CSV table of C-alpha atoms in Angstrom, one decimal:
chain,number,residue,atom,x,y,z
X,1,UNK,CA,109.6,166.0,30.2
X,2,UNK,CA,110.6,164.4,33.4
X,3,UNK,CA,110.4,160.6,33.5
X,4,UNK,CA,111.4,158.1,36.2
X,5,UNK,CA,113.9,155.5,35.2
X,6,UNK,CA,111.6,152.5,35.6
X,7,UNK,CA,109.7,150.6,33.0
X,8,UNK,CA,106.1,151.5,33.9
X,9,UNK,CA,107.1,155.2,33.6
X,10,UNK,CA,108.5,154.5,30.1
X,11,UNK,CA,105.2,153.1,29.1
X,12,UNK,CA,103.5,156.3,30.3
X,13,UNK,CA,106.0,158.3,28.4
X,14,UNK,CA,105.2,156.5,25.2
X,15,UNK,CA,101.6,157.5,25.5
X,16,UNK,CA,102.4,161.0,26.4
X,17,UNK,CA,104.8,161.3,23.5
X,18,UNK,CA,102.1,160.0,21.1
X,19,UNK,CA,99.8,162.8,22.4
X,20,UNK,CA,102.6,165.4,22.0
X,21,UNK,CA,103.2,164.2,18.4
X,22,UNK,CA,99.5,164.7,17.7
X,23,UNK,CA,99.7,168.3,19.1
X,24,UNK,CA,102.8,169.1,17.1
X,25,UNK,CA,101.2,167.9,13.9
X,26,UNK,CA,98.0,169.8,14.5
X,27,UNK,CA,99.9,173.0,15.2
X,28,UNK,CA,102.1,172.4,12.2
X,29,UNK,CA,105.1,173.8,14.1
X,30,UNK,CA,108.0,172.4,15.9
X,31,UNK,CA,108.0,172.1,19.6
X,32,UNK,CA,111.3,171.7,21.4
X,33,UNK,CA,111.5,169.3,24.4
X,34,UNK,CA,114.0,167.3,26.4
X,35,UNK,CA,113.3,164.1,28.2
X,36,UNK,CA,114.9,164.3,31.7
X,37,UNK,CA,115.6,160.9,33.3
X,38,UNK,CA,114.8,161.1,37.1
X,39,UNK,CA,115.0,158.9,40.1
X,40,UNK,CA,118.0,157.2,38.5
X,41,UNK,CA,119.7,154.6,40.7
X,42,UNK,CA,122.8,153.2,39.1
X,43,UNK,CA,122.9,150.4,41.6
X,44,UNK,CA,119.8,148.7,40.1
X,45,UNK,CA,119.5,146.9,36.8
X,46,UNK,CA,116.0,148.2,36.3
X,47,UNK,CA,117.1,151.8,36.5
X,48,UNK,CA,120.2,151.2,34.3
X,49,UNK,CA,118.1,149.3,31.7
X,50,UNK,CA,115.4,151.9,31.7
X,51,UNK,CA,117.9,154.7,31.0
X,52,UNK,CA,119.4,152.7,28.2
X,53,UNK,CA,116.0,152.1,26.7
X,54,UNK,CA,115.2,155.8,26.9
X,55,UNK,CA,118.4,156.8,25.2
X,56,UNK,CA,117.9,154.1,22.5
X,57,UNK,CA,114.3,155.1,21.7
X,58,UNK,CA,114.5,158.9,21.9
X,59,UNK,CA,118.2,159.3,21.3
X,60,UNK,CA,119.1,163.1,21.1
X,61,UNK,CA,115.9,164.1,22.9
X,62,UNK,CA,117.1,162.6,26.2
X,63,UNK,CA,119.2,164.8,28.4
X,64,UNK,CA,122.7,163.5,28.6
X,65,UNK,CA,122.6,163.3,32.4
X,66,UNK,CA,120.1,161.9,34.9
X,67,UNK,CA,118.7,163.1,38.2
X,68,UNK,CA,119.7,160.5,40.7
X,69,UNK,CA,117.8,159.2,43.6
X,70,UNK,CA,119.0,161.4,46.5
X,71,UNK,CA,117.9,160.7,50.1
X,72,UNK,CA,118.7,164.3,51.0
X,73,UNK,CA,115.6,165.3,49.0
X,74,UNK,CA,113.4,163.3,51.3
X,75,UNK,CA,115.2,164.7,54.3
X,76,UNK,CA,114.8,168.3,53.1
X,77,UNK,CA,111.1,167.7,52.3
X,78,UNK,CA,110.6,166.3,55.8
X,79,UNK,CA,112.2,169.5,57.2
X,80,UNK,CA,110.2,171.8,55.0
X,81,UNK,CA,113.2,173.2,53.2
X,82,UNK,CA,114.6,173.0,49.7
X,83,UNK,CA,117.3,170.4,49.2
X,84,UNK,CA,120.1,172.9,48.5
X,85,UNK,CA,119.5,174.5,51.9
X,86,UNK,CA,120.1,171.1,53.5
X,87,UNK,CA,123.1,170.2,51.5
X,88,UNK,CA,124.2,172.3,48.4
X,89,UNK,CA,126.6,169.6,47.2
X,90,UNK,CA,124.5,166.5,47.0
X,91,UNK,CA,124.4,164.6,43.7
X,92,UNK,CA,120.8,165.4,43.2
X,93,UNK,CA,121.3,169.2,43.7
X,94,UNK,CA,124.3,169.2,41.4
X,95,UNK,CA,122.2,167.3,38.7
X,96,UNK,CA,119.3,169.8,39.0
X,97,UNK,CA,121.9,172.7,38.7
X,98,UNK,CA,123.2,171.1,35.5
X,99,UNK,CA,119.6,170.9,34.2
X,100,UNK,CA,119.0,174.6,35.1
X,101,UNK,CA,122.1,175.5,33.2
X,102,UNK,CA,121.0,173.6,30.1
X,103,UNK,CA,117.6,175.3,30.2
X,104,UNK,CA,119.0,178.7,30.6
X,105,UNK,CA,121.5,178.1,27.8
X,106,UNK,CA,118.7,176.9,25.5
X,107,UNK,CA,116.9,180.2,26.2
X,108,UNK,CA,120.1,182.2,25.7
X,109,UNK,CA,120.1,183.4,29.3
X,110,UNK,CA,123.5,183.6,31.1
X,111,UNK,CA,123.4,181.3,34.1
X,112,UNK,CA,124.8,184.2,36.3
X,113,UNK,CA,121.5,186.0,35.8
X,114,UNK,CA,119.5,183.1,37.4
């Protein structure tokens, strides 16, 4: 579940999680999910406080990393290419690579097969 690290997005997440809880209860089965903080900017208090609030409220359901704001994403979008084609080593690309590894690991798929 991706969520921007800003307070309005956290309010939307609360509503969505309430709906998700209702679905889980109606299905009477567990549903695995991870909350992925996105658009994280460690230079702003709003982003830092939002990430702290996410981790405090949903604890182990929050991914231990965050996808940072990365201007290379905008540059790549403008050029019509994927960010890793523009710069494979930006902070954002590295973060998404970590997320992919976590997802593959949770599905028991070796990351070398991806």
